[in-house]
Amino acid sequence: MRTTEQGERYFTAADAGAMFEPGLVTSSKDRRRVWYGVPDPADAVRVALTVARRSWLDAVAVVPAGAALAQAGLAMAFGEHLHEVRRRRGLRGACVTSPLPPPLPRSGLCRLPHLTTVEGPDETWREAVVWEVMTAERFRAWLGRDPVSLTTVEEWLPKLLALRGAVRVGTLPDTPAVRALQQLLQTRYLSIRLVLEHPSLFASLLSKETP
């Protein structure tokens, strides 16, 4: 497993080696992967959330039509990574991820855009998004509060990715908001959880200081 100095896992082309078609893929503890052909995206999300209740699964990736193979592999690898991180923190259950924004087929569901780092074949890093679907109950268990509106966060995504890149190369201006972010990043990395925990700070950063 490769990590940055701040402890963030990043992913390589090897993580995207599986060849997926539209539907969903499950991953179990021994890393066996099982394919389910469910072509309708909303149906695939419903099936994925049901399948994710099985105790022996680590991750379920919903792969819509049009998703690149590398994106599908990244969603699977990131779901397995999320499962391991949350298992250590006492949150059980498989994570349901997708390379593209998945539909929410019923009320009581949340769609999270996770901010990830990918290393390409040329060994350069880039920012990417992996989506997660979870119930409101699981959101509360994960973040410790009721679900919030994620519409604004989704609208922020291009600037959030640009902000992560600017943090990496050290091109942010010296402002109070940037200094506050840098203080947080001494022990954290810039994740969607950090954004949700400090929405006012990121609203300031993204409205004024992101290139």
mmCIF file of C-alpha atoms in Angstrom:
data_model
loop_
_atom_site.group_PDB
_atom_site.id
_atom_site.type_symbol
_atom_site.label_atom_id
_atom_site.label_comp_id
_atom_site.label_asym_id
_atom_site.label_seq_id
_atom_site.Cartn_x
_atom_site.Cartn_y
_atom_site.Cartn_z
ATOM 1 C CA MET A 1 0.000 0.000 0.000
ATOM 2 C CA ARG A 2 1.350 3.450 -0.947
ATOM 3 C CA THR A 3 0.618 6.566 1.088
ATOM 4 C CA THR A 4 1.529 10.245 1.028
ATOM 5 C CA GLU A 5 3.395 11.924 3.883
ATOM 6 C CA GLN A 6 0.025 12.881 5.410
ATOM 7 C CA GLY A 7 -1.089 9.237 5.463
ATOM 8 C CA GLU A 8 -3.446 9.379 2.481
ATOM 9 C CA ARG A 9 -3.508 6.229 0.409
ATOM 10 C CA TYR A 10 -3.019 6.784 -3.295
ATOM 11 C CA PHE A 11 -3.806 4.383 -6.098
ATOM 12 C CA THR A 12 -1.915 3.101 -9.124
ATOM 13 C CA ALA A 13 -2.753 1.550 -12.472
ATOM 14 C CA ALA A 14 -2.440 -1.888 -10.849
ATOM 15 C CA ASP A 15 -5.535 -1.146 -8.781
ATOM 16 C CA ALA A 16 -7.565 -0.765 -11.971
ATOM 17 C CA GLY A 17 -6.681 -4.093 -13.503
ATOM 18 C CA ALA A 18 -10.112 -5.751 -13.339
ATOM 19 C CA MET A 19 -12.249 -5.693 -16.482
ATOM 20 C CA PHE A 20 -15.787 -4.715 -15.559
ATOM 21 C CA GLU A 21 -18.991 -4.295 -17.584
ATOM 22 C CA PRO A 22 -22.165 -2.403 -16.530
ATOM 23 C CA GLY A 23 -23.681 -3.844 -13.352
ATOM 24 C CA LEU A 24 -22.001 -4.366 -10.012
ATOM 25 C CA VAL A 25 -19.025 -6.221 -8.607
ATOM 26 C CA THR A 26 -18.538 -7.486 -5.064
ATOM 27 C CA SER A 27 -15.286 -8.102 -3.208
ATOM 28 C CA SER A 28 -15.005 -10.534 -0.291
ATOM 29 C CA LYS A 29 -12.410 -10.839 2.454
ATOM 30 C CA ASP A 30 -10.245 -13.183 0.433
ATOM 31 C CA ARG A 31 -10.416 -10.642 -2.407
ATOM 32 C CA ARG A 32 -12.530 -12.820 -4.683
ATOM 33 C CA ARG A 33 -14.676 -10.707 -6.975
ATOM 34 C CA VAL A 34 -18.138 -11.660 -8.203
ATOM 35 C CA TRP A 35 -19.920 -9.965 -11.107
ATOM 36 C CA TYR A 36 -23.678 -9.243 -11.220
ATOM 37 C CA GLY A 37 -25.234 -8.116 -14.484
ATOM 38 C CA VAL A 38 -27.681 -5.341 -13.530
ATOM 39 C CA PRO A 39 -27.738 -2.879 -16.440
ATOM 40 C CA ASP A 40 -30.223 -0.332 -15.015
ATOM 41 C CA PRO A 41 -28.256 2.126 -12.792
ATOM 42 C CA ALA A 42 -31.026 2.615 -10.194
ATOM 43 C CA ASP A 43 -31.610 -1.130 -9.946
ATOM 44 C CA ALA A 44 -27.867 -1.665 -9.594
ATOM 45 C CA VAL A 45 -27.765 0.718 -6.625
ATOM 46 C CA ARG A 46 -30.723 -1.058 -4.979
ATOM 47 C CA VAL A 47 -29.096 -4.457 -5.437
ATOM 48 C CA ALA A 48 -25.723 -3.137 -4.262
ATOM 49 C CA LEU A 49 -27.164 -1.768 -1.004
ATOM 50 C CA THR A 50 -28.909 -5.086 -0.350
ATOM 51 C CA VAL A 51 -25.848 -7.180 -1.180
ATOM 52 C CA ALA A 52 -23.644 -4.914 0.987
ATOM 53 C CA ARG A 53 -25.431 -6.195 4.106
ATOM 54 C CA ARG A 54 -23.702 -9.553 3.740
ATOM 55 C CA SER A 55 -21.159 -9.797 6.522
ATOM 56 C CA TRP A 56 -18.438 -11.437 4.452
ATOM 57 C CA LEU A 57 -18.210 -8.654 1.873
ATOM 58 C CA ASP A 58 -15.746 -5.778 1.926
ATOM 59 C CA ALA A 59 -16.939 -3.666 -0.986
ATOM 60 C CA VAL A 60 -19.502 -3.388 -3.754
ATOM 61 C CA ALA A 61 -18.817 -1.299 -6.854
ATOM 62 C CA VAL A 62 -21.669 -0.082 -9.043
ATOM 63 C CA VAL A 63 -20.326 0.225 -12.594
ATOM 64 C CA PRO A 64 -22.615 2.178 -14.944
ATOM 65 C CA ALA A 65 -22.451 2.025 -18.719
ATOM 66 C CA GLY A 66 -19.868 4.425 -20.067
ATOM 67 C CA ALA A 67 -17.466 4.117 -17.125
ATOM 68 C CA ALA A 68 -13.851 3.635 -18.164
ATOM 69 C CA LEU A 69 -12.246 0.394 -17.021
ATOM 70 C CA ALA A 70 -9.649 2.263 -15.000
ATOM 71 C CA GLN A 71 -12.418 4.216 -13.241
ATOM 72 C CA ALA A 72 -14.237 0.986 -12.391
ATOM 73 C CA GLY A 73 -11.093 -0.561 -10.960
ATOM 74 C CA LEU A 74 -10.405 2.542 -8.899
ATOM 75 C CA ALA A 75 -13.937 2.478 -7.435
ATOM 76 C CA MET A 76 -13.462 -1.154 -6.396
ATOM 77 C CA ALA A 77 -10.013 -0.567 -4.902
ATOM 78 C CA PHE A 78 -11.157 2.546 -3.042
ATOM 79 C CA GLY A 79 -14.199 0.723 -1.656
ATOM 80 C CA GLU A 80 -11.938 -1.989 -0.263
ATOM 81 C CA HIS A 81 -9.715 0.701 1.240
ATOM 82 C CA LEU A 82 -12.712 2.463 2.846
ATOM 83 C CA HIS A 83 -13.898 -0.813 4.329
ATOM 84 C CA GLU A 84 -10.540 -1.454 5.979
ATOM 85 C CA VAL A 85 -10.270 2.086 7.376
ATOM 86 C CA ARG A 86 -13.792 2.004 8.802
ATOM 87 C CA ARG A 87 -13.442 -1.521 10.143
ATOM 88 C CA ARG A 88 -10.515 -0.316 12.267
ATOM 89 C CA ARG A 89 -12.779 2.457 13.585
ATOM 90 C CA GLY A 90 -15.593 0.054 14.445
ATOM 91 C CA LEU A 91 -17.926 0.764 11.511
ATOM 92 C CA ARG A 92 -18.883 -2.550 9.915
ATOM 93 C CA GLY A 93 -20.435 -3.302 6.556
ATOM 94 C CA ALA A 94 -19.354 -3.233 2.934
ATOM 95 C CA CYS A 95 -18.915 0.119 1.206
ATOM 96 C CA VAL A 96 -20.868 0.798 -2.005
ATOM 97 C CA THR A 97 -18.864 2.899 -4.469
ATOM 98 C CA SER A 98 -19.156 4.017 -8.079
ATOM 99 C CA PRO A 99 -16.829 5.723 -10.570
ATOM 100 C CA LEU A 100 -19.635 8.043 -11.740
ATOM 101 C CA PRO A 101 -22.377 9.854 -9.770
ATOM 102 C CA PRO A 102 -24.893 7.088 -8.982
ATOM 103 C CA PRO A 103 -28.653 7.652 -8.856
ATOM 104 C CA LEU A 104 -30.413 7.602 -5.486
ATOM 105 C CA PRO A 105 -33.417 5.321 -6.086
ATOM 106 C CA ARG A 106 -35.179 6.093 -2.800
ATOM 107 C CA SER A 107 -35.261 8.605 0.025
ATOM 108 C CA GLY A 108 -32.958 8.178 3.006
ATOM 109 C CA LEU A 109 -29.805 7.739 0.891
ATOM 110 C CA CYS A 110 -26.699 9.930 0.638
ATOM 111 C CA ARG A 111 -24.215 10.284 -2.227
ATOM 112 C CA LEU A 112 -20.671 11.191 -1.158
ATOM 113 C CA PRO A 113 -17.935 12.341 -3.567
ATOM 114 C CA HIS A 114 -14.655 11.065 -2.122
ATOM 115 C CA LEU A 115 -11.500 12.948 -3.120
ATOM 116 C CA THR A 116 -8.730 10.551 -4.129
ATOM 117 C CA THR A 117 -5.232 10.622 -5.560
ATOM 118 C CA VAL A 118 -4.249 8.452 -8.510
ATOM 119 C CA GLU A 119 -0.800 7.717 -9.918
ATOM 120 C CA GLY A 120 -0.839 7.210 -13.668
ATOM 121 C CA PRO A 121 1.431 5.039 -15.840
ATOM 122 C CA ASP A 122 3.805 7.996 -16.250
ATOM 123 C CA GLU A 123 4.143 8.200 -12.444
ATOM 124 C CA THR A 124 2.400 11.578 -12.261
ATOM 125 C CA TRP A 125 -0.319 12.168 -9.668
ATOM 126 C CA ARG A 126 -3.770 13.495 -10.422
ATOM 127 C CA GLU A 127 -6.952 14.118 -8.474
ATOM 128 C CA ALA A 128 -10.033 11.943 -8.965
ATOM 129 C CA VAL A 129 -13.470 11.413 -7.446
ATOM 130 C CA VAL A 130 -14.963 8.104 -6.278
ATOM 131 C CA TRP A 131 -18.629 8.195 -5.312
ATOM 132 C CA GLU A 132 -20.142 6.342 -2.356
ATOM 133 C CA VAL A 133 -23.808 5.585 -1.644
ATOM 134 C CA MET A 134 -24.838 5.084 1.973
ATOM 135 C CA THR A 135 -27.975 5.207 4.071
ATOM 136 C CA ALA A 136 -28.716 8.130 6.370
ATOM 137 C CA GLU A 137 -28.130 5.812 9.348
ATOM 138 C CA ARG A 138 -24.690 4.872 8.080
ATOM 139 C CA PHE A 139 -23.891 8.546 7.412
ATOM 140 C CA ARG A 140 -24.679 9.347 11.056
ATOM 141 C CA ALA A 141 -22.496 6.469 12.235
ATOM 142 C CA TRP A 142 -19.668 7.653 9.972
ATOM 143 C CA LEU A 143 -19.701 11.415 10.570
ATOM 144 C CA GLY A 144 -21.427 11.559 13.949
ATOM 145 C CA ARG A 145 -24.209 13.891 12.811
ATOM 146 C CA ASP A 146 -27.358 13.893 10.703
ATOM 147 C CA PRO A 147 -26.913 13.961 6.916
ATOM 148 C CA VAL A 148 -26.392 17.396 5.425
ATOM 149 C CA SER A 149 -27.221 18.662 1.951
ATOM 150 C CA LEU A 150 -24.435 17.554 -0.344
ATOM 151 C CA THR A 151 -25.605 19.552 -3.354
ATOM 152 C CA THR A 152 -23.228 22.414 -2.590
ATOM 153 C CA VAL A 153 -20.340 20.005 -2.029
ATOM 154 C CA GLU A 154 -20.976 18.429 -5.429
ATOM 155 C CA GLU A 155 -20.948 21.901 -6.991
ATOM 156 C CA TRP A 156 -17.602 22.541 -5.286
ATOM 157 C CA LEU A 157 -15.934 19.455 -6.772
ATOM 158 C CA PRO A 158 -13.906 21.092 -9.579
ATOM 159 C CA LYS A 159 -12.531 23.661 -7.136
ATOM 160 C CA LEU A 160 -11.928 21.048 -4.431
ATOM 161 C CA LEU A 161 -9.845 19.013 -6.847
ATOM 162 C CA ALA A 162 -7.940 22.123 -7.878
ATOM 163 C CA LEU A 163 -7.408 22.972 -4.198
ATOM 164 C CA ARG A 164 -5.921 19.527 -3.532
ATOM 165 C CA GLY A 165 -3.557 19.988 -6.448
ATOM 166 C CA ALA A 166 -2.530 23.442 -5.227
ATOM 167 C CA VAL A 167 -1.900 22.074 -1.732
ATOM 168 C CA ARG A 168 0.329 19.361 -3.201
ATOM 169 C CA VAL A 169 2.518 21.717 -5.204
ATOM 170 C CA GLY A 170 2.449 24.528 -2.617
ATOM 171 C CA THR A 171 0.923 27.299 -4.734
ATOM 172 C CA LEU A 172 -1.795 28.578 -2.387
ATOM 173 C CA PRO A 173 -1.525 32.225 -1.299
ATOM 174 C CA ASP A 174 -0.697 33.199 2.276
ATOM 175 C CA THR A 175 -4.097 34.104 3.720
ATOM 176 C CA PRO A 176 -5.815 33.419 7.064
ATOM 177 C CA ALA A 177 -8.051 30.742 5.507
ATOM 178 C CA VAL A 178 -5.096 29.004 3.855
ATOM 179 C CA ARG A 179 -3.146 29.093 7.106
ATOM 180 C CA ALA A 180 -6.144 27.524 8.889
ATOM 181 C CA LEU A 181 -6.250 24.788 6.252
ATOM 182 C CA GLN A 182 -2.519 24.173 6.530
ATOM 183 C CA GLN A 183 -2.915 23.795 10.286
ATOM 184 C CA LEU A 184 -5.532 21.084 9.736
ATOM 185 C CA LEU A 185 -3.351 19.380 7.150
ATOM 186 C CA GLN A 186 -0.519 18.886 9.618
ATOM 187 C CA THR A 187 -2.368 15.804 10.881
ATOM 188 C CA ARG A 188 -5.043 15.248 8.213
ATOM 189 C CA TYR A 189 -5.295 15.099 4.457
ATOM 190 C CA LEU A 190 -7.861 16.899 2.340
ATOM 191 C CA SER A 191 -10.739 14.438 2.302
ATOM 192 C CA ILE A 192 -14.470 14.847 1.863
ATOM 193 C CA ARG A 193 -14.815 14.210 5.603
ATOM 194 C CA LEU A 194 -12.575 17.202 6.338
ATOM 195 C CA VAL A 195 -14.714 19.336 4.015
ATOM 196 C CA LEU A 196 -17.917 18.262 5.785
ATOM 197 C CA GLU A 197 -16.393 18.916 9.202
ATOM 198 C CA HIS A 198 -15.295 22.445 8.237
ATOM 199 C CA PRO A 199 -17.818 23.728 5.676
ATOM 200 C CA SER A 200 -17.377 27.422 6.499
ATOM 201 C CA LEU A 201 -13.615 27.246 6.011
ATOM 202 C CA PHE A 202 -13.955 25.531 2.647
ATOM 203 C CA ALA A 203 -16.671 27.938 1.525
ATOM 204 C CA SER A 204 -14.167 30.746 2.151
ATOM 205 C CA LEU A 205 -11.298 28.921 0.471
ATOM 206 C CA LEU A 206 -13.258 28.020 -2.638
ATOM 207 C CA SER A 207 -14.938 31.378 -3.091
ATOM 208 C CA LYS A 208 -11.750 33.458 -2.876
ATOM 209 C CA GLU A 209 -8.474 31.616 -2.999
ATOM 210 C CA THR A 210 -8.583 28.541 -5.192
ATOM 211 C CA PRO A 211 -6.781 29.065 -8.521
#
